[in-house]
mmCIF file of C-alpha atoms in Angstrom:
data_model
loop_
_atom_site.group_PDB
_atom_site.id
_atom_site.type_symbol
_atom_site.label_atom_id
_atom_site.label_comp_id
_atom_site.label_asym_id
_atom_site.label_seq_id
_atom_site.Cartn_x
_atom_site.Cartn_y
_atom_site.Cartn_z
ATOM 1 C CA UNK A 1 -51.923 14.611 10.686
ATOM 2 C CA UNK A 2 -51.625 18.253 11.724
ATOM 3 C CA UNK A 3 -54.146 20.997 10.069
ATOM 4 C CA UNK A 4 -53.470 24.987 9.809
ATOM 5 C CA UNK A 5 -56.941 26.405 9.947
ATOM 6 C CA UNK A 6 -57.140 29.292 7.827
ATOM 7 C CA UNK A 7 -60.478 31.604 8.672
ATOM 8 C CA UNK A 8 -60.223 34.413 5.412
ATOM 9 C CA UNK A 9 -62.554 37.719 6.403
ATOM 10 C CA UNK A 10 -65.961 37.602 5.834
ATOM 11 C CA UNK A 11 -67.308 39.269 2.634
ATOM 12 C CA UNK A 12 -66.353 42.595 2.568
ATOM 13 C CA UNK A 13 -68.250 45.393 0.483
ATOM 14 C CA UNK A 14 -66.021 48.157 -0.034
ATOM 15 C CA UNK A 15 -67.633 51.281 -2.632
ATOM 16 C CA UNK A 16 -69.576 48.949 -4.592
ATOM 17 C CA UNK A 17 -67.032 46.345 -4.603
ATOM 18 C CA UNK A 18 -67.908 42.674 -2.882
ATOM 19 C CA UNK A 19 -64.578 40.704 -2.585
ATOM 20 C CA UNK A 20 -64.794 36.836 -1.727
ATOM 21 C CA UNK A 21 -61.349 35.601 -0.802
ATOM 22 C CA UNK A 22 -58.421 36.881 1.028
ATOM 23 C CA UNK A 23 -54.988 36.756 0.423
ATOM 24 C CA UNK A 24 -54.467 33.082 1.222
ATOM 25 C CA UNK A 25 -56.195 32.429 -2.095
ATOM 26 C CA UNK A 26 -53.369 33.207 -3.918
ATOM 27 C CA UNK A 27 -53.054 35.988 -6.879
ATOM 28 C CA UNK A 28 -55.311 33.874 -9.475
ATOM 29 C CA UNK A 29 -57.818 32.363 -7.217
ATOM 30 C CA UNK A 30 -58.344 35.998 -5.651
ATOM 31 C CA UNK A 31 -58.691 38.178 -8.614
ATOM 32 C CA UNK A 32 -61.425 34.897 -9.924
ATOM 33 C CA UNK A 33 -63.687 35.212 -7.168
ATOM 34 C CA UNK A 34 -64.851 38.958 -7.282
ATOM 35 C CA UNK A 35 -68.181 40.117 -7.624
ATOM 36 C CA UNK A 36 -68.567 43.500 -8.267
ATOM 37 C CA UNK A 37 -72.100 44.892 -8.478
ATOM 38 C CA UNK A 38 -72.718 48.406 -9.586
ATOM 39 C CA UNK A 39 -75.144 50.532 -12.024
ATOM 40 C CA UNK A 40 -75.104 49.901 -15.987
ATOM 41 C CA UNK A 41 -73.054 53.372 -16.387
ATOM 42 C CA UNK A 42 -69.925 52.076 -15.720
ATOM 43 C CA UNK A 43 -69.385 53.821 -12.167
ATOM 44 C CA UNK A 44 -67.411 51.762 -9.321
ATOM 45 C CA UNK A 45 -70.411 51.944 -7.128
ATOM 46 C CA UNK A 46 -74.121 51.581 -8.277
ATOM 47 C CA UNK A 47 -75.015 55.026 -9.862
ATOM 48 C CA UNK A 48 -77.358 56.307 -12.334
ATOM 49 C CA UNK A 49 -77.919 59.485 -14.097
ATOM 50 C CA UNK A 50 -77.634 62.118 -11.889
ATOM 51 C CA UNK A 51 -80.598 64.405 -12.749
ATOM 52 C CA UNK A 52 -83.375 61.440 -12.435
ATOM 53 C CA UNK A 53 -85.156 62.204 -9.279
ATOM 54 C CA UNK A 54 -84.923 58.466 -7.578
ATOM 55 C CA UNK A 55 -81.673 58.349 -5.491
ATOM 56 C CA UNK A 56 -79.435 55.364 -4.652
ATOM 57 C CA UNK A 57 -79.657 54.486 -0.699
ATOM 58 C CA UNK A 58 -77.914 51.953 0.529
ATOM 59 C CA UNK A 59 -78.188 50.240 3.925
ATOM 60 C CA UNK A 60 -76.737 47.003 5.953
ATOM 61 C CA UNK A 61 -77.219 44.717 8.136
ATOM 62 C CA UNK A 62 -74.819 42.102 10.149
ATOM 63 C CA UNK A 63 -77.305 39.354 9.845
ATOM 64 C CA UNK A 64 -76.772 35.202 9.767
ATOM 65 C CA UNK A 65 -73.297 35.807 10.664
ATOM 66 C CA UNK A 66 -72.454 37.814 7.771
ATOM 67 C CA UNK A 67 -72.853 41.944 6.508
ATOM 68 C CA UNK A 68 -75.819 42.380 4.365
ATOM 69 C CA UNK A 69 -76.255 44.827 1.979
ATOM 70 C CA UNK A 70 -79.389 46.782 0.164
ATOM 71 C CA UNK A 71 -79.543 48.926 -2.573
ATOM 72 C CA UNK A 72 -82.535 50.462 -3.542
ATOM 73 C CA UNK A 73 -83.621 53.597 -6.089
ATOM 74 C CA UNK A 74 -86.714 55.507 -4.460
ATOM 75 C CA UNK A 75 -87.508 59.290 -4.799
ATOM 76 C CA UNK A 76 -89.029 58.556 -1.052
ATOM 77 C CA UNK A 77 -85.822 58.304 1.713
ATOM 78 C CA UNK A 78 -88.038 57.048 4.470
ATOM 79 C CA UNK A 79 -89.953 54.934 1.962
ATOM 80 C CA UNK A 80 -86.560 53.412 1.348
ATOM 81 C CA UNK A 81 -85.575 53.227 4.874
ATOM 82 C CA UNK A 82 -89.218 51.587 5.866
ATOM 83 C CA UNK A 83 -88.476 48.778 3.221
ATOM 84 C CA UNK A 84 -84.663 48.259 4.156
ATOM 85 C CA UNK A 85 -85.965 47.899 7.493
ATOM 86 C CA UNK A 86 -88.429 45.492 6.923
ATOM 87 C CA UNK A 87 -86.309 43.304 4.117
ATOM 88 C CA UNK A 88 -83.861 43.264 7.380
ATOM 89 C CA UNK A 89 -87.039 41.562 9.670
ATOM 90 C CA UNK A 90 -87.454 39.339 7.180
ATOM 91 C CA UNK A 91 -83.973 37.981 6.868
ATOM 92 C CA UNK A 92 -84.047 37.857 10.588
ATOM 93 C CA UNK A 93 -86.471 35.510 11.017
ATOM 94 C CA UNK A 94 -85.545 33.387 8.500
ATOM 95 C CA UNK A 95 -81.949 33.386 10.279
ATOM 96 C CA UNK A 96 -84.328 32.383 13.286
ATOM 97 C CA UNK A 97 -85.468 29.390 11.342
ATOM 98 C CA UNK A 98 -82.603 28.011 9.618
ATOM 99 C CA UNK A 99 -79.557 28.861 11.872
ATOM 100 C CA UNK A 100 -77.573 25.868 12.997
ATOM 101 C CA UNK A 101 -75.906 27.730 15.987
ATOM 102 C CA UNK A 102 -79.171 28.521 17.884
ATOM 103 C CA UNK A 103 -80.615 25.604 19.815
ATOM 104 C CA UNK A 104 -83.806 27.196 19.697
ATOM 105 C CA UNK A 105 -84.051 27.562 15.948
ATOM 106 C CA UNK A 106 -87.050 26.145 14.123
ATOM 107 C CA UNK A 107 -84.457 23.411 12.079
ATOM 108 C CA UNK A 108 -82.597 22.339 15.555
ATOM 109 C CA UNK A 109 -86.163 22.114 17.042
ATOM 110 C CA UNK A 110 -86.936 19.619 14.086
ATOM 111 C CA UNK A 111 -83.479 18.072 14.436
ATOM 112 C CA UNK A 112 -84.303 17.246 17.727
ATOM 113 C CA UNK A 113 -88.063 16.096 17.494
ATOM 114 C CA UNK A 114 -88.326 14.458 14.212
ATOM 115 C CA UNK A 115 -86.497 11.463 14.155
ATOM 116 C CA UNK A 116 -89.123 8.460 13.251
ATOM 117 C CA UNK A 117 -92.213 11.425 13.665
ATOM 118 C CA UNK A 118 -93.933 13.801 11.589
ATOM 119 C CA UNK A 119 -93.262 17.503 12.482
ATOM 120 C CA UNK A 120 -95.326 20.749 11.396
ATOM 121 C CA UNK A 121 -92.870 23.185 9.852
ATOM 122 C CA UNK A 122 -93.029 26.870 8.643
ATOM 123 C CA UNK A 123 -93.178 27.655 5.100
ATOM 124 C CA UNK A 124 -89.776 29.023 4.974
ATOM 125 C CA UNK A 125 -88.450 25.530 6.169
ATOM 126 C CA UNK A 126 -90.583 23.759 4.064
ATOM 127 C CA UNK A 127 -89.237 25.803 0.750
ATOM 128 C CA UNK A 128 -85.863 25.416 2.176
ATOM 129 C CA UNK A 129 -85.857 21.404 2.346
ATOM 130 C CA UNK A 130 -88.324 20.710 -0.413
ATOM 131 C CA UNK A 131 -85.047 23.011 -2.772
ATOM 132 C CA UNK A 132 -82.409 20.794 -1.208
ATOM 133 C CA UNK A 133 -84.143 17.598 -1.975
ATOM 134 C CA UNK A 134 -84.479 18.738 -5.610
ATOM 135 C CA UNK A 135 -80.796 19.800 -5.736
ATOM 136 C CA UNK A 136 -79.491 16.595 -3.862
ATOM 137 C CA UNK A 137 -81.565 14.191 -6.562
ATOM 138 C CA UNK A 138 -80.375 16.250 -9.426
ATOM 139 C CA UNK A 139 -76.577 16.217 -8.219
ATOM 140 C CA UNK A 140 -76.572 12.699 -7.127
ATOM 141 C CA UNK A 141 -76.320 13.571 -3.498
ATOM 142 C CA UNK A 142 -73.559 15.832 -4.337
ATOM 143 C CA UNK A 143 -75.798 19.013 -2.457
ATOM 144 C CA UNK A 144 -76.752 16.924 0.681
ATOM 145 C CA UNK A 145 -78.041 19.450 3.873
ATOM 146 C CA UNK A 146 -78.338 16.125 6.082
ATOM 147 C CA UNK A 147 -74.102 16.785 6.846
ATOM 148 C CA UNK A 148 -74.823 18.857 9.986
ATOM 149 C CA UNK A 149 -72.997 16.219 12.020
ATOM 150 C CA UNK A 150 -70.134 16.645 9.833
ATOM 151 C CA UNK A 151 -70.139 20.173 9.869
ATOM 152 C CA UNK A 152 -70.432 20.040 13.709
ATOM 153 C CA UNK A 153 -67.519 17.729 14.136
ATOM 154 C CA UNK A 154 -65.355 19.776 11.719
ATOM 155 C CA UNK A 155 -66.496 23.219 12.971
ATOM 156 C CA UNK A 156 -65.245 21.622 17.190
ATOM 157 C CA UNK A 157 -62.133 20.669 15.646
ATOM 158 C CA UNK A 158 -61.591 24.288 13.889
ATOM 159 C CA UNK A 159 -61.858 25.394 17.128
ATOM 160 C CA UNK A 160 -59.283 22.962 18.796
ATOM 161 C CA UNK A 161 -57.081 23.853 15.861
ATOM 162 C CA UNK A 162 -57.116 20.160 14.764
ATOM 163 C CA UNK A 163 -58.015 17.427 11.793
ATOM 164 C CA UNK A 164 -60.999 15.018 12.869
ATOM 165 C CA UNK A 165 -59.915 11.829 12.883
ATOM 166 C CA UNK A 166 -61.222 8.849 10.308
ATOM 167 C CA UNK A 167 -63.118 7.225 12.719
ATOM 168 C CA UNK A 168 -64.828 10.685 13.993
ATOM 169 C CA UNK A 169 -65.910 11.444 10.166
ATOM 170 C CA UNK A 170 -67.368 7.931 9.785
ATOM 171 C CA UNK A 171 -69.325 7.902 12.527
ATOM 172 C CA UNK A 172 -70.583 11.245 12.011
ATOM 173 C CA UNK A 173 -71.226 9.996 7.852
ATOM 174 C CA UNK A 174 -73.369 7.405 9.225
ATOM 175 C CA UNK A 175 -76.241 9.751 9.523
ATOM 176 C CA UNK A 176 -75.208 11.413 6.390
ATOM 177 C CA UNK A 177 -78.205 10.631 3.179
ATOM 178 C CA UNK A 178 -80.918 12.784 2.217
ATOM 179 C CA UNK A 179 -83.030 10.481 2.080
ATOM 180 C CA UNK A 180 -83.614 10.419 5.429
ATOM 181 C CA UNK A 181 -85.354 13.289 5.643
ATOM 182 C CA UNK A 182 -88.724 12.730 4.349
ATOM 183 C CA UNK A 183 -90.896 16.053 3.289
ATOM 184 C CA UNK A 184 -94.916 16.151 2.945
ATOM 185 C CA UNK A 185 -95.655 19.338 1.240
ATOM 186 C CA UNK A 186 -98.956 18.633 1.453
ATOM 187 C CA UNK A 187 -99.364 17.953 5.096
ATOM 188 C CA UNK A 188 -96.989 20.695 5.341
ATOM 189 C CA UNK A 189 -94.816 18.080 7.676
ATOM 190 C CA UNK A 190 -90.904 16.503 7.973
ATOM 191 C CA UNK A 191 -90.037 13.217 9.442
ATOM 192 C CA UNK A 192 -86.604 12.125 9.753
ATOM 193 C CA UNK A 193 -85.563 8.305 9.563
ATOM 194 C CA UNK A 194 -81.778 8.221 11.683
ATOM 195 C CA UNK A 195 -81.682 9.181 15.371
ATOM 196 C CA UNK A 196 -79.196 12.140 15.476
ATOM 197 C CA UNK A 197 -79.837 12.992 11.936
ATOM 198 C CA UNK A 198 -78.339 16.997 11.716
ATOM 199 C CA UNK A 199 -79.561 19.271 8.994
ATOM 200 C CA UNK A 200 -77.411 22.477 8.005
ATOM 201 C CA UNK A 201 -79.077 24.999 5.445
ATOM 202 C CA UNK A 202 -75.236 26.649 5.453
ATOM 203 C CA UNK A 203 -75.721 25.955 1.395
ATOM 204 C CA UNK A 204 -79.056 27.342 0.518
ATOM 205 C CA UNK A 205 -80.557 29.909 3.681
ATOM 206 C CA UNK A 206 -78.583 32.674 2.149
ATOM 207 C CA UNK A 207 -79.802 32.580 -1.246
ATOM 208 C CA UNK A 208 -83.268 32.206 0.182
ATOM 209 C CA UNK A 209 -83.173 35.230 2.565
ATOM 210 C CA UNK A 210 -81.507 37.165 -0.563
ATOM 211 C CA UNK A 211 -84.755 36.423 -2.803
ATOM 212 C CA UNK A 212 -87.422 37.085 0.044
ATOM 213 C CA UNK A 213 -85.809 40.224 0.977
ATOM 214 C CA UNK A 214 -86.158 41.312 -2.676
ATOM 215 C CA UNK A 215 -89.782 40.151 -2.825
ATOM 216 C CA UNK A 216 -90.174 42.282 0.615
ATOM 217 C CA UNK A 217 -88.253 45.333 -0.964
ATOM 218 C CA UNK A 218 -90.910 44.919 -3.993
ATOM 219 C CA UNK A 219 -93.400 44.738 -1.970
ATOM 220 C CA UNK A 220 -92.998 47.808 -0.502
ATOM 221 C CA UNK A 221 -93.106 49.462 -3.902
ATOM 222 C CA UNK A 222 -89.177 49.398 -4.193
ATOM 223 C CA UNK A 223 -88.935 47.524 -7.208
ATOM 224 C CA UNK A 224 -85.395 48.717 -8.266
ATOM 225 C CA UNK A 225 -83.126 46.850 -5.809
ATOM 226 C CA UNK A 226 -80.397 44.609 -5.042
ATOM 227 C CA UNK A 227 -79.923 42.197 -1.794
ATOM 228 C CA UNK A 228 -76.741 41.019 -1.159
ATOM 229 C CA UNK A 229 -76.077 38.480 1.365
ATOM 230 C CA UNK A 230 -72.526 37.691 1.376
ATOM 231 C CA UNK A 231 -72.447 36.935 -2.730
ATOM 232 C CA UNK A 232 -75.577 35.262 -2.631
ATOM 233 C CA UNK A 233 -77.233 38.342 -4.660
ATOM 234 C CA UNK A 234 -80.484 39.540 -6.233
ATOM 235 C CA UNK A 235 -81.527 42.055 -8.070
ATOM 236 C CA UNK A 236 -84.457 43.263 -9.237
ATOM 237 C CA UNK A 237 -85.895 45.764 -11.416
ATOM 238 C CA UNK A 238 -83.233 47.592 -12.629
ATOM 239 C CA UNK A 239 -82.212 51.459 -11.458
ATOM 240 C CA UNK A 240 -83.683 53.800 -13.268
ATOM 241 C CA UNK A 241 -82.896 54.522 -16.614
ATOM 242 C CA UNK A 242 -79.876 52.216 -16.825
ATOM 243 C CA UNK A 243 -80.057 48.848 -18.938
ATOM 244 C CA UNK A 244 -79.635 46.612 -15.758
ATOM 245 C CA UNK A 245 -77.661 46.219 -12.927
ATOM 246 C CA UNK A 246 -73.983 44.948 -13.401
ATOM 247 C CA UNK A 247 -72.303 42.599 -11.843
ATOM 248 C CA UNK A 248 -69.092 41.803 -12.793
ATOM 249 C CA UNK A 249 -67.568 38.356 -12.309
ATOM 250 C CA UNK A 250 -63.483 38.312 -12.399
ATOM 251 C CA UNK A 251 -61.559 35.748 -13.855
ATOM 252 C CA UNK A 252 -57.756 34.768 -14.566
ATOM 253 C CA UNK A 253 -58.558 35.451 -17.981
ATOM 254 C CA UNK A 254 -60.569 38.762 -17.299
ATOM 255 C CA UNK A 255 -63.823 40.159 -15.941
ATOM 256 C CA UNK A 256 -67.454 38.692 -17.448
ATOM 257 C CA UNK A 257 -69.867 41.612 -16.945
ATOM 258 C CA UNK A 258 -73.550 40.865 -16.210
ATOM 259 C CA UNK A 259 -76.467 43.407 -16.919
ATOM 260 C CA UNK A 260 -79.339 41.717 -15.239
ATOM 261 C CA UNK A 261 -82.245 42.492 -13.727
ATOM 262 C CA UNK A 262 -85.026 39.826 -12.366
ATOM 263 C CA UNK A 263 -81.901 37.537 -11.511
ATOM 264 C CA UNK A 264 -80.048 36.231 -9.189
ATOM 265 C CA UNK A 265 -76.078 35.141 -8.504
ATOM 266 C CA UNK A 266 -74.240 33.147 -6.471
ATOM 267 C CA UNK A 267 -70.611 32.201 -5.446
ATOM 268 C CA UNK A 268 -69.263 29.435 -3.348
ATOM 269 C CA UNK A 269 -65.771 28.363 -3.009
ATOM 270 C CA UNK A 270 -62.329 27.987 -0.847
ATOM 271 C CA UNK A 271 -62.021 31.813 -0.297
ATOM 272 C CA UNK A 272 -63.929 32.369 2.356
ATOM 273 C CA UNK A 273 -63.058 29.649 5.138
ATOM 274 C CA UNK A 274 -60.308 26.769 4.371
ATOM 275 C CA UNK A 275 -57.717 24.428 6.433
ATOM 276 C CA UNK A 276 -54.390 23.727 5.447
ATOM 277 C CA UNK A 277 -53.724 19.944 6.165
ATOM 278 C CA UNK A 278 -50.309 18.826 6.267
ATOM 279 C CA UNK A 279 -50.475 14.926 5.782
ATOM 280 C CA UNK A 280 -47.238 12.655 6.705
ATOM 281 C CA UNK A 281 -45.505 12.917 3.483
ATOM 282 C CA UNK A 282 -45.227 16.852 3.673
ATOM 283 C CA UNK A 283 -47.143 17.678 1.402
ATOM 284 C CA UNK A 284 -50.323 20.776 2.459
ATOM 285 C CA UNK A 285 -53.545 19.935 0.934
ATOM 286 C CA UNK A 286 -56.781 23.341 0.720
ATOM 287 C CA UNK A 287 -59.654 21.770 2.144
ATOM 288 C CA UNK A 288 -62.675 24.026 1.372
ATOM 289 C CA UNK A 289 -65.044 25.177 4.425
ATOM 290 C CA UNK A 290 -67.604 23.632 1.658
ATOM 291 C CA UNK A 291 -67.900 19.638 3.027
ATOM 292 C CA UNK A 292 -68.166 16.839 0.358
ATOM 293 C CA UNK A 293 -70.731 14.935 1.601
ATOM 294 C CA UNK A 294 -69.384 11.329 -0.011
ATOM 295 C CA UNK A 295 -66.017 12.433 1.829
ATOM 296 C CA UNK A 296 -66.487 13.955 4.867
ATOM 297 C CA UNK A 297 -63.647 16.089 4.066
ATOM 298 C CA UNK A 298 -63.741 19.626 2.683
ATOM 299 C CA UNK A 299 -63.512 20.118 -1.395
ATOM 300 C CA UNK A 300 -60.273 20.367 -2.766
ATOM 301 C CA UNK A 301 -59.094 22.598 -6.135
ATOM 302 C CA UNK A 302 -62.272 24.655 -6.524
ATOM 303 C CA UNK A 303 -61.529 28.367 -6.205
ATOM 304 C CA UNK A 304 -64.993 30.027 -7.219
ATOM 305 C CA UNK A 305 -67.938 29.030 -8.616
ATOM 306 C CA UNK A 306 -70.717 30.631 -9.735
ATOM 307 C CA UNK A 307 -74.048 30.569 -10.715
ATOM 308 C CA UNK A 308 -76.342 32.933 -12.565
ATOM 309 C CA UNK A 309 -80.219 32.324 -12.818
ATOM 310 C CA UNK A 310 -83.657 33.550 -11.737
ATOM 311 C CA UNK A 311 -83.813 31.982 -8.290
ATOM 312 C CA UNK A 312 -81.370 33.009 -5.779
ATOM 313 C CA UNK A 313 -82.081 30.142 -3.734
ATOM 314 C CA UNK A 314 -81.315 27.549 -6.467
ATOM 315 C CA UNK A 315 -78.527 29.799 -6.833
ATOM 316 C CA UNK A 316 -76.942 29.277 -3.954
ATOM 317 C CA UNK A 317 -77.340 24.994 -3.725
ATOM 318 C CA UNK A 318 -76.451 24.744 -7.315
ATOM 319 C CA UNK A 319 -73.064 26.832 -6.541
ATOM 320 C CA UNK A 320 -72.691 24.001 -3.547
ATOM 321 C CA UNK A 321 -73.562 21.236 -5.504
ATOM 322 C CA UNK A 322 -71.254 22.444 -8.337
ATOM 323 C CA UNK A 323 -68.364 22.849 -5.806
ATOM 324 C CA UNK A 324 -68.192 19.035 -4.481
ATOM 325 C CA UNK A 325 -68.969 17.810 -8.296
ATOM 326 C CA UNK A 326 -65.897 19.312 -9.527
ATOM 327 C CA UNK A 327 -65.902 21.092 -12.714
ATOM 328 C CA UNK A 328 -67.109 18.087 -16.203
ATOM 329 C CA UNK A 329 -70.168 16.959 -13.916
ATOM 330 C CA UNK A 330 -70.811 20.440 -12.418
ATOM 331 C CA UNK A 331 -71.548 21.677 -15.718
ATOM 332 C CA UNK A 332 -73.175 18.501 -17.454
ATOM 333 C CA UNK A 333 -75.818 19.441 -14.120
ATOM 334 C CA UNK A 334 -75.936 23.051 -15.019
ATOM 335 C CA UNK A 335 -76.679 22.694 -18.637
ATOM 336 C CA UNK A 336 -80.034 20.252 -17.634
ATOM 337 C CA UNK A 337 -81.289 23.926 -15.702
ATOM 338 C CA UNK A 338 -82.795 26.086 -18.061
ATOM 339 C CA UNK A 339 -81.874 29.826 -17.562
ATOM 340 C CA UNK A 340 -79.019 28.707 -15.296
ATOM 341 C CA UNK A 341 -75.314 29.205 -16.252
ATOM 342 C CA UNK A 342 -71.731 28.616 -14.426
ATOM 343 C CA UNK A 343 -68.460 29.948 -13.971
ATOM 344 C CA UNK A 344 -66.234 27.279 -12.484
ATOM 345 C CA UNK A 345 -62.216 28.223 -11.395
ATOM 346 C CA UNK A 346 -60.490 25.711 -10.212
ATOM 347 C CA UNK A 347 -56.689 24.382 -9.318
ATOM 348 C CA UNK A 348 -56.378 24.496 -13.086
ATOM 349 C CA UNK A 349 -57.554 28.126 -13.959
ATOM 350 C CA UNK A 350 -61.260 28.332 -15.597
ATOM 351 C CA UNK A 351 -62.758 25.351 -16.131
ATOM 352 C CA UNK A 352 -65.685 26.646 -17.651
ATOM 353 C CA UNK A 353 -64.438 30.019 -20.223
ATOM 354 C CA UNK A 354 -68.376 29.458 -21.985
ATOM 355 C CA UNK A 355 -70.173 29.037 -18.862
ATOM 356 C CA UNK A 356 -71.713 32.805 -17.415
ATOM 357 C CA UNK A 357 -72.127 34.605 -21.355
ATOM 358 C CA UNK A 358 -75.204 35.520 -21.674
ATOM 359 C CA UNK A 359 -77.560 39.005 -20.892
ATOM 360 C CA UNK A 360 -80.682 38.168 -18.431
ATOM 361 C CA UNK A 361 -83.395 40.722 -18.652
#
């Protein structure tokens, strides 16, 4: 079996514009995986009125491997640049925490030291695994951050421009379960139950940095902002005088506007890293960067999903766990979340025209 890896650009935010995808996606999966975020006036960029005396500032950041991007309203530029700056620390160190790349992060320290032993973690860590556990139950194992030695082995292989063989994904699924990883929130402690269990966060760190950078933003009295860390996105308060902040979610069948404030979204999908395998009959199957746990294999046929709610962490696993569920059971799991909804575009166009409808304020 021969595989064309296919590495599409990173996120790129272009005058208010985010654009997830590249043109390997092909016309329709392209244009449905667009997030455009901008004020409620109908500008290309996030504007306001301009006689009200806050002003937009915008700043970013190349942080966990990808450009990151705040908005904020503030009559007070180094008031603004004092938050930015600090929302930036904070994503920082949570990148020092979760990162799978460092050895010396906080999660390979656990990787290394938990197996069959309780560990003392941070709080971010904590938050981070006690999410995925919630996600993985709810999806059936479908959201599973104990596939680090899958993502390993496929990530070498990327490299050496090749497939993994069968037996190299089943040995490297034997580890696989989230169950294995066994949280005390109360003792504030993780214990892992395989030798050479490997945890990635790749499906949830993003949202989480995106919602305590907000919370940092706030804190420093800049209520009316937006985080965006590469489509994992939230907003908060929303810029002055305007309804809420828009973010406008393109379809094959035409753009869903959002006015929210208080919310978050999040969009995961084939557009931003894929392979090409060509199998012996000829035929060149899209493998998603996104890993199917079950499989060991990337997901195949979903363009874009995405998720709307108040959490931008949740966000970001549900958009995973919606992405290796495929489109009936992704949204059977979405309608048990209250306040959550989906847009799912697969091989087959939308797959779910009803699921992002509604105003959040």
């Amino acid at each position: 079996m021969v595989a064309r890896w296919t590495r599409l650009g990173r996120v790129v935010v272009l005058s208010g514009m985010v654009v997830l995808g590249g043109p390997a996606m092909g016309q329709e999966a392209a244009e449905s995986a667009v997030v455009e975020v901008r004020g409620a006036t109908g500008d290309s960029s996030v504007s306001g009125q301009p006689d009200a005396t806050p002003v937009r500032h915008e700043f970013t950041r190349l942080l966990m491997g990808v450009e990151v991007r705040i908005l904020v309203w503030s009559d007070d530029a180094e008031a603004a640049t004092r938050g930015a700056a600090a929302a930036f620390v904070r994503i920082a160190a949570i990148e020092d925490v979760a990162s799978d790349w460092r050895a010396s992060s906080e999660l390979m320290r656990l990787c290394r030291e938990a197996a069959g032993a309780e560990v003392a973690v941070s709080g971010d860590l904590l938050a981070m695994l006690d999410c995925a556990e919630r996600v993985s139950m709810a999806s059936g194992g479908a959201f599973d951050v104990t596939i680090g030695a899958v993502t390993h082995l496929w990530r070498e292989a990327g490299r050496e421009g090749r497939t993994p063989g069968e037996a190299e994904i089943a040995r490297a699924r034997a580890v696989v379960g989230f169950r294995n990883v066994v949280i005390d929130p109360a003792r504030g402690t993780v214990r892992l139950r395989r030798e050479g269990l490997v945890i990635d966060l790749g499906g949830i760190a993003q949202g989480y940095a995106a919602r305590e950078a907000l919370a940092v933003l706030a804190s420093h009295g800049l209520a009316a902002a937006c985080v965006d860390v590469s489509g994992d996105i939230a907003v908060g308060e929303p810029p002055p005088g305007l309804e809420g902040w828009r973010v406008a979610v393109a379809s094959p069948e035409g753009t869903r506007v959002l006015v929210l404030s208080h919310a978050a979204v999040s969009t995961s999908g084939d557009g931003e890293q894929a392979v090409e395998v060509l199998g012996d009959d000829g035929e060149v199957v899209r493998e998603s960067h996104i890993l199917d746990p079950r499989r060991g294999r990337g997901v195949v046929g979903m363009h874009a999903v995405t998720v709307v709610g108040a959490d931008a962490m949740l966000c970001d696993a549900l958009a995973t766990a919606v992405s290796v569920m495929g489109a009936e059971r992704g949204r059977e799991l979405i309608a048990r979340i209250p306040g959550y909804d989906v847009l799912i575009v697969g091989a087959e166009g939308v797959a779910a025209p009803e699921g992002i409808k509604r105003t959040r304020d």
